[in-house]
mmCIF file with all atom_site columns, C-alpha atoms in Angstrom:
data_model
loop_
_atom_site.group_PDB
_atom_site.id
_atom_site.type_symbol
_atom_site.label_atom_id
_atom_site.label_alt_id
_atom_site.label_comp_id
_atom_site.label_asym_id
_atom_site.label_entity_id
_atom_site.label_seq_id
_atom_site.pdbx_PDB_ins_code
_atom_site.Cartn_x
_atom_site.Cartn_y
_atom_site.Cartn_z
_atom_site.occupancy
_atom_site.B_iso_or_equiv
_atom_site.pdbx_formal_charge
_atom_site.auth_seq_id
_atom_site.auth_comp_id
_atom_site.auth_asym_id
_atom_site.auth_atom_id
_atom_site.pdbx_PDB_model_num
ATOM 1   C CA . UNK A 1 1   ? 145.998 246.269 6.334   1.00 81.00 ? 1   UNK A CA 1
ATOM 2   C CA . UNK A 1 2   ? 145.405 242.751 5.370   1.00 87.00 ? 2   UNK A CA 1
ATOM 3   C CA . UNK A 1 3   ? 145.269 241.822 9.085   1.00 88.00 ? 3   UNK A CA 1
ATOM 4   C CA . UNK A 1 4   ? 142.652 244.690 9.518   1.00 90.00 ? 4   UNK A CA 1
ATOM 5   C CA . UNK A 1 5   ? 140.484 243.516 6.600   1.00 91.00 ? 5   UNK A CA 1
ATOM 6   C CA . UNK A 1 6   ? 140.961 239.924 8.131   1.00 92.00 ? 6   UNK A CA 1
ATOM 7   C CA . UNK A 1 7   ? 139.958 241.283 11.566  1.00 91.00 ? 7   UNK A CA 1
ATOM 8   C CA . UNK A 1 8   ? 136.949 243.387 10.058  1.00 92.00 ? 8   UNK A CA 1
ATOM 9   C CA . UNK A 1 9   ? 135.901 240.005 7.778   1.00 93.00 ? 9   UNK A CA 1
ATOM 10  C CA . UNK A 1 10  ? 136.138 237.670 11.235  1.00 92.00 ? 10  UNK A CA 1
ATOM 11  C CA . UNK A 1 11  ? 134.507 240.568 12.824  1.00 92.00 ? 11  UNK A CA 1
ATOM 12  C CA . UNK A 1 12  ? 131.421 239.949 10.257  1.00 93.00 ? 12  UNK A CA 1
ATOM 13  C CA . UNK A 1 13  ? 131.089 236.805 10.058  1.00 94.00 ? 13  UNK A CA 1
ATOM 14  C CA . UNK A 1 14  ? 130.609 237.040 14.057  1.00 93.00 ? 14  UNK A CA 1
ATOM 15  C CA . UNK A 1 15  ? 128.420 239.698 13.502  1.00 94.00 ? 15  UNK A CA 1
ATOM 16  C CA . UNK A 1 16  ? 126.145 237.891 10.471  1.00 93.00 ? 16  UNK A CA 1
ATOM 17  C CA . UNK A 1 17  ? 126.820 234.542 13.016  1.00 93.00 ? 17  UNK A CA 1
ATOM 18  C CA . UNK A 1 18  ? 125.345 236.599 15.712  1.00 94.00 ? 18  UNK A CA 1
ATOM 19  C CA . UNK A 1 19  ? 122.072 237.618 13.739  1.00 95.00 ? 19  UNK A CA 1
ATOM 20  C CA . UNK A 1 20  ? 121.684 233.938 12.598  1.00 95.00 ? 20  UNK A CA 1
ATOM 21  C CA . UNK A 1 21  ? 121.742 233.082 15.477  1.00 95.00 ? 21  UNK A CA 1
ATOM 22  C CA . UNK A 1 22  ? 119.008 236.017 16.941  1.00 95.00 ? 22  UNK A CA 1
ATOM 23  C CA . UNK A 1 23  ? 116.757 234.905 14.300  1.00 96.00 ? 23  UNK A CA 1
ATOM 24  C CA . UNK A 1 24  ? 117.019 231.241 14.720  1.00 95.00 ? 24  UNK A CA 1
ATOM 25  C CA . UNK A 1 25  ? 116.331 231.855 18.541  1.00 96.00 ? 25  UNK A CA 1
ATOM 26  C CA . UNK A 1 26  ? 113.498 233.815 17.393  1.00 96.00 ? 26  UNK A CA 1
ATOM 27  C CA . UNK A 1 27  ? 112.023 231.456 15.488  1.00 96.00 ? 27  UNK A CA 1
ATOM 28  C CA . UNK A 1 28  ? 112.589 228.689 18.156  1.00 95.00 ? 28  UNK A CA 1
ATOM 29  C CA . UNK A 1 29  ? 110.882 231.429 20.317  1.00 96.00 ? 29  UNK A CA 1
ATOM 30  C CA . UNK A 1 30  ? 107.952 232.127 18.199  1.00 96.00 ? 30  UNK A CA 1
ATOM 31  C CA . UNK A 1 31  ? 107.575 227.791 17.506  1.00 96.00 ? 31  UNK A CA 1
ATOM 32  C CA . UNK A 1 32  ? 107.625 227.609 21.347  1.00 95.00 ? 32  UNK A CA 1
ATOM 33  C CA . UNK A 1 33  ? 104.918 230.392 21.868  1.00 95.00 ? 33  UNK A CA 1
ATOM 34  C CA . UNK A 1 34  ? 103.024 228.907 18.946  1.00 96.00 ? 34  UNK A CA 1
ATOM 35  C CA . UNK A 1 35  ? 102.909 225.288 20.564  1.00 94.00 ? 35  UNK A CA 1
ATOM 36  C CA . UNK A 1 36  ? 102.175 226.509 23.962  1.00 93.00 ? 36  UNK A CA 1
ATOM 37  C CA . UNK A 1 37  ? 99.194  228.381 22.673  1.00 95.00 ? 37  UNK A CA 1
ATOM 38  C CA . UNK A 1 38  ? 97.985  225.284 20.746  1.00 94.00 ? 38  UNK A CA 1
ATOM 39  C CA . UNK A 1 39  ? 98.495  223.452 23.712  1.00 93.00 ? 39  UNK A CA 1
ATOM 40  C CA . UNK A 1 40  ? 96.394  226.274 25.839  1.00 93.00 ? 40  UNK A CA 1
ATOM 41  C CA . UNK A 1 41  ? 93.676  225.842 23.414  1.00 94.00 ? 41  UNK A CA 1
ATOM 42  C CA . UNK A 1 42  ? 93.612  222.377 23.554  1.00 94.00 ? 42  UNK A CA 1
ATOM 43  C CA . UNK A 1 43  ? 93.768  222.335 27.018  1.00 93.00 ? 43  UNK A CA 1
ATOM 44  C CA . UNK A 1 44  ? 90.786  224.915 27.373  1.00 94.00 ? 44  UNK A CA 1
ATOM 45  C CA . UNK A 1 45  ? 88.808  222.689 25.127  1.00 95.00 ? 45  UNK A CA 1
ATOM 46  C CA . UNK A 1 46  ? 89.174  219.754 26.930  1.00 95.00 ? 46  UNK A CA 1
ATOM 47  C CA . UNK A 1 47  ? 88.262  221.129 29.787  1.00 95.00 ? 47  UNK A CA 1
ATOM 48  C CA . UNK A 1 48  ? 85.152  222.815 28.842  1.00 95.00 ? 48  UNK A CA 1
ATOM 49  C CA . UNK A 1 49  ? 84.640  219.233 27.565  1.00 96.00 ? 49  UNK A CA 1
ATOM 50  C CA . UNK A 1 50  ? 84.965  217.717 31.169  1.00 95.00 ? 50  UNK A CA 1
ATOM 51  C CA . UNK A 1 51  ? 82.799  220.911 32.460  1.00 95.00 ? 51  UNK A CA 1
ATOM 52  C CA . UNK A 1 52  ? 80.215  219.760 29.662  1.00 96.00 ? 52  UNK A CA 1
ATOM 53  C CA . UNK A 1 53  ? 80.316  216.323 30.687  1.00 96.00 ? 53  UNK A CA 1
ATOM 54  C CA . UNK A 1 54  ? 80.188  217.102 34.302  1.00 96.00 ? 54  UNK A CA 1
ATOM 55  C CA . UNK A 1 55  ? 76.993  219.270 34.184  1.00 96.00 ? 55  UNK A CA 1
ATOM 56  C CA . UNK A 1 56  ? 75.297  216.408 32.451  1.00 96.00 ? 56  UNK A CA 1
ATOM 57  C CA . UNK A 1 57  ? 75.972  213.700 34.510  1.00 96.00 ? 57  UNK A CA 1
ATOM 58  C CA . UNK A 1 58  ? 74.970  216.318 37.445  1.00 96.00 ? 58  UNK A CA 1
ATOM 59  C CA . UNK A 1 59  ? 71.376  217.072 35.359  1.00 96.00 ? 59  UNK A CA 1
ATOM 60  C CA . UNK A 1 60  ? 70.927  213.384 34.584  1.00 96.00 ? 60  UNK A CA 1
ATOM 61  C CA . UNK A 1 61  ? 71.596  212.972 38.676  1.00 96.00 ? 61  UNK A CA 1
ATOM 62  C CA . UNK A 1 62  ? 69.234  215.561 39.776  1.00 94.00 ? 62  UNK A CA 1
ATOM 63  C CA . UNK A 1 63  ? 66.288  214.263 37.788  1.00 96.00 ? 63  UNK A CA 1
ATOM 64  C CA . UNK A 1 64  ? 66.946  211.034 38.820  1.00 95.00 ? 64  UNK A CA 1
ATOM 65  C CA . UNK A 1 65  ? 66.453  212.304 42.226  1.00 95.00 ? 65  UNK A CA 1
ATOM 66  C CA . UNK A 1 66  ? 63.773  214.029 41.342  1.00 95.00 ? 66  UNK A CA 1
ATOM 67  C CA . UNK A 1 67  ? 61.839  210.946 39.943  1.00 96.00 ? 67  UNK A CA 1
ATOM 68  C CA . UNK A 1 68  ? 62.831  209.155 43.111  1.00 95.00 ? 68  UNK A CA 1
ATOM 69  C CA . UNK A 1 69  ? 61.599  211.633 44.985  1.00 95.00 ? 69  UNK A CA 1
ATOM 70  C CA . UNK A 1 70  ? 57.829  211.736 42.979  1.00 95.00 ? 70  UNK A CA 1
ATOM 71  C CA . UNK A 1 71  ? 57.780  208.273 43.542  1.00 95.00 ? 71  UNK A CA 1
ATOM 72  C CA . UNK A 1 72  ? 58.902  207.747 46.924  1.00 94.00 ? 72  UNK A CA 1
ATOM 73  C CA . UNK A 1 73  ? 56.254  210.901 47.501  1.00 93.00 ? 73  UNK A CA 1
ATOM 74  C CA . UNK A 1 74  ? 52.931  208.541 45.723  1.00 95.00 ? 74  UNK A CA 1
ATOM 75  C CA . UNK A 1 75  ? 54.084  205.732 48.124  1.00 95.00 ? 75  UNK A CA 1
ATOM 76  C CA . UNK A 1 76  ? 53.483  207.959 51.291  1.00 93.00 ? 76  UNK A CA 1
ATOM 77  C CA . UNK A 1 77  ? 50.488  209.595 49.513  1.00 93.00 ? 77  UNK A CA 1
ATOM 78  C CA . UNK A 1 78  ? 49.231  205.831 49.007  1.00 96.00 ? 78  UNK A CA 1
ATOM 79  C CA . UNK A 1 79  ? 49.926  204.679 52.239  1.00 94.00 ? 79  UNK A CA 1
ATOM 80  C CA . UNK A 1 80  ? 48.604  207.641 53.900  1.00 91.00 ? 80  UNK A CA 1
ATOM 81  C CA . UNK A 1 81  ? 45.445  207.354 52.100  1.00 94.00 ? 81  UNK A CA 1
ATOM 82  C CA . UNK A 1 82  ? 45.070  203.376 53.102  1.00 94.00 ? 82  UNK A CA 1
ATOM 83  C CA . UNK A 1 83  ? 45.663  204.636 56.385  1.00 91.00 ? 83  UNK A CA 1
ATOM 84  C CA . UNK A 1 84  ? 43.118  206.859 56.406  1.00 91.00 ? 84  UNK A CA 1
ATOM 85  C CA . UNK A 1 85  ? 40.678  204.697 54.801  1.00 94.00 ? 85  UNK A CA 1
ATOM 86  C CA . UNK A 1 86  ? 41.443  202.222 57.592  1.00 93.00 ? 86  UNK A CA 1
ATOM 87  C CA . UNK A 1 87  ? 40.779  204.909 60.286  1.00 89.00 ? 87  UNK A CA 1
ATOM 88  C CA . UNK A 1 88  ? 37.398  205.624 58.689  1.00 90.00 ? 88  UNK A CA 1
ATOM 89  C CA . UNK A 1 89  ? 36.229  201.828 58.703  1.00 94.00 ? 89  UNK A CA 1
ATOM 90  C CA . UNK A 1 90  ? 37.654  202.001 62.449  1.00 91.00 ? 90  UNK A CA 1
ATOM 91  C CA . UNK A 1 91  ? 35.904  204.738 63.725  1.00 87.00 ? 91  UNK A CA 1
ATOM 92  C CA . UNK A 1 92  ? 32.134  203.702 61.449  1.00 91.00 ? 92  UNK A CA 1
ATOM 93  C CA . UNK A 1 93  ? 32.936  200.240 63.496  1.00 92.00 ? 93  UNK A CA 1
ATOM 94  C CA . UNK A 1 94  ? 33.081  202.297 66.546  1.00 86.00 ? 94  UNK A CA 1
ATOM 95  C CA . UNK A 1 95  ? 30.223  204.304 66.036  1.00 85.00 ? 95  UNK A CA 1
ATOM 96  C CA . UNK A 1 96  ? 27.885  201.908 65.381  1.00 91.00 ? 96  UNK A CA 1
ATOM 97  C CA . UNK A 1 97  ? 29.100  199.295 67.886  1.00 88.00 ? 97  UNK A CA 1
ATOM 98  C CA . UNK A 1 98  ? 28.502  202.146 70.469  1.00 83.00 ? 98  UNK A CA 1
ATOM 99  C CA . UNK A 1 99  ? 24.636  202.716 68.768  1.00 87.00 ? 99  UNK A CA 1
ATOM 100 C CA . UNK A 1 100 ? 24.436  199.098 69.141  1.00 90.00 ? 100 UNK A CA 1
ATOM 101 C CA . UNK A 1 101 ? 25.169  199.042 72.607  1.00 84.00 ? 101 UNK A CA 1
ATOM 102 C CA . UNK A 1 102 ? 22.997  201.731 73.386  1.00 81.00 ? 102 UNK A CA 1
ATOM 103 C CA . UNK A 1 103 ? 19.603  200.208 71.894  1.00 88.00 ? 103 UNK A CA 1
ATOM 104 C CA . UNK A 1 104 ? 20.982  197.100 73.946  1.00 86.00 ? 104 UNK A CA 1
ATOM 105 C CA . UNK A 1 105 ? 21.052  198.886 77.450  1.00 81.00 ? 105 UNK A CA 1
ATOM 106 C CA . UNK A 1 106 ? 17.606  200.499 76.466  1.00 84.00 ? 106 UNK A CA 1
ATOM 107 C CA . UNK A 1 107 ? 16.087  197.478 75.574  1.00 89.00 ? 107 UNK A CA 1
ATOM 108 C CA . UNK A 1 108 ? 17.727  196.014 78.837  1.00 85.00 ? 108 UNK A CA 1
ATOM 109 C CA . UNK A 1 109 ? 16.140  198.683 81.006  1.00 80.00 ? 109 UNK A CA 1
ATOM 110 C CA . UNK A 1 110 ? 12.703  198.625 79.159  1.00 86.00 ? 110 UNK A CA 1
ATOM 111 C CA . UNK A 1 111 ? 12.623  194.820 79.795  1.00 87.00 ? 111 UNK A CA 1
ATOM 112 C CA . UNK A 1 112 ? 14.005  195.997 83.271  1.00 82.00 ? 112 UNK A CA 1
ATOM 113 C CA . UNK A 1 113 ? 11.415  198.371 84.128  1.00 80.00 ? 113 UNK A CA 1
ATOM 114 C CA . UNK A 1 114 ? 8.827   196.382 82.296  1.00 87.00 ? 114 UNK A CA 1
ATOM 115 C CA . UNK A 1 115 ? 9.976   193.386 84.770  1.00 84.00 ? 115 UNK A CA 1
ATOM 116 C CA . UNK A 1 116 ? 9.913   195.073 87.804  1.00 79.00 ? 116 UNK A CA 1
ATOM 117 C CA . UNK A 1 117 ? 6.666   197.531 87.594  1.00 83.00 ? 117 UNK A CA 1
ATOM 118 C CA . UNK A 1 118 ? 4.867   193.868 86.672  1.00 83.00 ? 118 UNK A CA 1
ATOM 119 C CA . UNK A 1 119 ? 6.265   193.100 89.990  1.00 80.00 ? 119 UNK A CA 1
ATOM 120 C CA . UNK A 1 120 ? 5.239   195.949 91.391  1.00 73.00 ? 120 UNK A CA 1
ATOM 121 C CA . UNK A 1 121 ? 1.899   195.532 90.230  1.00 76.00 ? 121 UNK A CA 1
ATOM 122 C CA . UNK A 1 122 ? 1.506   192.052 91.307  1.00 74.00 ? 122 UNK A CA 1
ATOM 123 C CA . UNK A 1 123 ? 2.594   192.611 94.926  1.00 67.00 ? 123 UNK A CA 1
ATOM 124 C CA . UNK A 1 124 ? 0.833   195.582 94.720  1.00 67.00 ? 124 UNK A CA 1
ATOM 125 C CA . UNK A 1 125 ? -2.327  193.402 94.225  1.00 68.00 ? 125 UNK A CA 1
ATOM 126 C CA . UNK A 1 126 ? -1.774  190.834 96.314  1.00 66.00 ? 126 UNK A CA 1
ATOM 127 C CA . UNK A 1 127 ? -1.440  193.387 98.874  1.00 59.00 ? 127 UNK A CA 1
ATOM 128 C CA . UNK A 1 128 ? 1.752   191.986 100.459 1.00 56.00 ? 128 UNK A CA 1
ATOM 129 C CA . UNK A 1 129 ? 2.426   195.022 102.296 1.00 62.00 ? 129 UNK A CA 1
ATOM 130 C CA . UNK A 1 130 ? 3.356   198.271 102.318 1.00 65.00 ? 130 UNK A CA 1
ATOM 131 C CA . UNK A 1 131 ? 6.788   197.732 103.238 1.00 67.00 ? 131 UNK A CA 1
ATOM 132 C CA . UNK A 1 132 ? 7.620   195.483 100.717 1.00 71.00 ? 132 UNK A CA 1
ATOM 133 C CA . UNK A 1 133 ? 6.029   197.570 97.825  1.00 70.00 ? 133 UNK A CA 1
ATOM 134 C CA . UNK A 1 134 ? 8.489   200.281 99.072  1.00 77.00 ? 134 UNK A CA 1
ATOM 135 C CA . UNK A 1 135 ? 11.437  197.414 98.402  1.00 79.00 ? 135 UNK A CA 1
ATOM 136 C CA . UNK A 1 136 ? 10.544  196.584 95.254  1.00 76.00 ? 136 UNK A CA 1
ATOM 137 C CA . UNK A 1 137 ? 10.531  200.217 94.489  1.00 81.00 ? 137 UNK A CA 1
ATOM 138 C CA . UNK A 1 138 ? 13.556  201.022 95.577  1.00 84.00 ? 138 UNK A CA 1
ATOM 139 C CA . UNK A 1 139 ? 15.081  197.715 93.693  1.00 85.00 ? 139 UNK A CA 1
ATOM 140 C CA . UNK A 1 140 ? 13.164  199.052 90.440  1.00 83.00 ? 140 UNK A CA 1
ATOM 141 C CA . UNK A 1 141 ? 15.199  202.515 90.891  1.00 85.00 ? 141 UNK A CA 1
ATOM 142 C CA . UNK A 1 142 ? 18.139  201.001 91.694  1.00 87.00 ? 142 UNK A CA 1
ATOM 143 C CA . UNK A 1 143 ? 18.289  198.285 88.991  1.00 83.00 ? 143 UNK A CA 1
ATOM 144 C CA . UNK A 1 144 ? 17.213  201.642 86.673  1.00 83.00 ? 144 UNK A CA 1
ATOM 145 C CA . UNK A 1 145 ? 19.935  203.969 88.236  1.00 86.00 ? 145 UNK A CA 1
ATOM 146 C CA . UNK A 1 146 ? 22.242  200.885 87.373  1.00 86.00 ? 146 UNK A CA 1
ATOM 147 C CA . UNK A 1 147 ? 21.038  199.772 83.595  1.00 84.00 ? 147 UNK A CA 1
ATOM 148 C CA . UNK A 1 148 ? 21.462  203.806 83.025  1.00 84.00 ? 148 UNK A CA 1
ATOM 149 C CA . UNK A 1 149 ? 25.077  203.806 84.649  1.00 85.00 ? 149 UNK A CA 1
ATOM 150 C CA . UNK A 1 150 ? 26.152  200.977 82.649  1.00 84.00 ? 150 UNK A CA 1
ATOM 151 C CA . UNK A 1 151 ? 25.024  202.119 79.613  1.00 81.00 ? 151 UNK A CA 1
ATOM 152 C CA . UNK A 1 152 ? 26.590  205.545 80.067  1.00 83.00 ? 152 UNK A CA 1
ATOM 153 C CA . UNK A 1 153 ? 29.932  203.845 80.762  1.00 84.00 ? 153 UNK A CA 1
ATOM 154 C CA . UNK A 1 154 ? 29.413  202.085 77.465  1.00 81.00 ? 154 UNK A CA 1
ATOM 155 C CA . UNK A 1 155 ? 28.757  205.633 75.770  1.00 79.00 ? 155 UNK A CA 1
ATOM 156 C CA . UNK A 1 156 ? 31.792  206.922 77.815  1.00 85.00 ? 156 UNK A CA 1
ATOM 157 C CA . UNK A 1 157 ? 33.957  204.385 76.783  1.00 82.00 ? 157 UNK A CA 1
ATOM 158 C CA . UNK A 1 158 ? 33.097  204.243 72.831  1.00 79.00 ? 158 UNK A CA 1
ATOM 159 C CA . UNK A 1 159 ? 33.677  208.263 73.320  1.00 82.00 ? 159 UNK A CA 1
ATOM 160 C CA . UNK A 1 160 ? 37.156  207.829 74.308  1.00 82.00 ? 160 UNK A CA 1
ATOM 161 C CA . UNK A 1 161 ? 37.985  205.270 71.996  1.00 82.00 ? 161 UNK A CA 1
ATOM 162 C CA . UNK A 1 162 ? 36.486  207.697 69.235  1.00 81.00 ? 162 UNK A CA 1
ATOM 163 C CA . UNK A 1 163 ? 38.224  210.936 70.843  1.00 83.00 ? 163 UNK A CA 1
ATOM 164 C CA . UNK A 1 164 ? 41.853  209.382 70.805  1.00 86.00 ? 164 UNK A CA 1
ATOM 165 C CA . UNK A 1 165 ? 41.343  208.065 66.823  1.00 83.00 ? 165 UNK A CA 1
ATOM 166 C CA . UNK A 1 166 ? 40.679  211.821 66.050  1.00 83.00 ? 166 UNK A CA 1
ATOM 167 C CA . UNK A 1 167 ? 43.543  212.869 68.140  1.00 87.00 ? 167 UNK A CA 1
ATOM 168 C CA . UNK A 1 168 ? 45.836  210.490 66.809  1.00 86.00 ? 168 UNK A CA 1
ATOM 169 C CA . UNK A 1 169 ? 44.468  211.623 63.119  1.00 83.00 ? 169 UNK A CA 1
ATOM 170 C CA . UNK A 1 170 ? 45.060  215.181 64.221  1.00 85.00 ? 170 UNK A CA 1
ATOM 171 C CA . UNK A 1 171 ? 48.848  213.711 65.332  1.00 87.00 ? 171 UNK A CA 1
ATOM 172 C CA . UNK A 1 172 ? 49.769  212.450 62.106  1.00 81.00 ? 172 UNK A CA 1
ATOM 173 C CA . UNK A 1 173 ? 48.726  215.532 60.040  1.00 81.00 ? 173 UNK A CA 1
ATOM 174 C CA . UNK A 1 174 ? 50.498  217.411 62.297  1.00 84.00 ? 174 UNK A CA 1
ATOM 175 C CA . UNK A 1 175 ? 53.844  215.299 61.957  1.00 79.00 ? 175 UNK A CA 1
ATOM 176 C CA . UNK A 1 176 ? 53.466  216.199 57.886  1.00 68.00 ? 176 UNK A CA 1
#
């Protein structure tokens, strides 16, 4: 009987060893689960940190880009506009060197015609001859048909010159 009882006491003491032992490994447990979770939180708060921090420095980068992008757009604007304002004095040169060349060949072919119908006029009354009234007719037309040309080239030529300056404005609003 003594044996039993010693038995059931061992038994016991394995038994109450046993549930010190459960509740020690529970409490272990529960100190583990406890730090993980503090670690989780901290973890999560860190990184919404970095997120946080990341978003700014993206924000601060996009409206630096954007202010680049204003100010690199007022350069072009600017240079554009000198450009344009360059084209304009170009072309008002143009224009009024081609008016200038046109009173030019007319006074040319009034002095011309003035020149030659004097001529005219003078052989004409010196009678040299029929014949060479007819020449200095012809010459007259001619040197007419020729002051007329000329000055049409000139016309034709300032034109052009006027014609691709418009198309090449046309070209660079098209290119924007």
């Amino acid at each position: 009987e003594i044996e039993l009882q010693k038995q059931e006491n061992e038994k016991q003491m394995h038994k109450d060893k046993l549930v010190l032992a459960e509740k020690e490994l529970q409490a272990q447990k529960e100190k583990v689960e406890k730090l993980a979770k503090t670690d989780l939180e901290k973890t999560e708060k860190m990184k919404e940190v970095e997120l946080a921090k990341i978003k700014q420095k993206k924000e601060a980068e996009s409206e630096r880009i954007e202010k680049m992008k204003i100010v690199e757009l007022e350069k072009l604007r600017k240079i554009e506009q000198s450009e344009k304002e360059k084209r304009a004095v170009d072309l008002e040169k143009a224009r009024m060197k081609k008016e200038t060349d046109i009173e030019l060949a007319q006074k040319e072919l009034q002095e011309v015609s003035v020149k030659m119908e004097a001529t005219v006029k003078i052989a004409e009354s010196t009678r040299i001859g029929e014949e060479n009234i007819e020449k200095l007719k012809a010459e007259v037309a001619i040197r007419k048909t020729e002051v007329f040309l000329e000055s049409i080239k000139q016309r034709t030529s300032t034109t052009k010159m006027l014609l691709e300056a418009a198309k090449d404005e046309k070209d660079k609003k098209a290119k924007m």
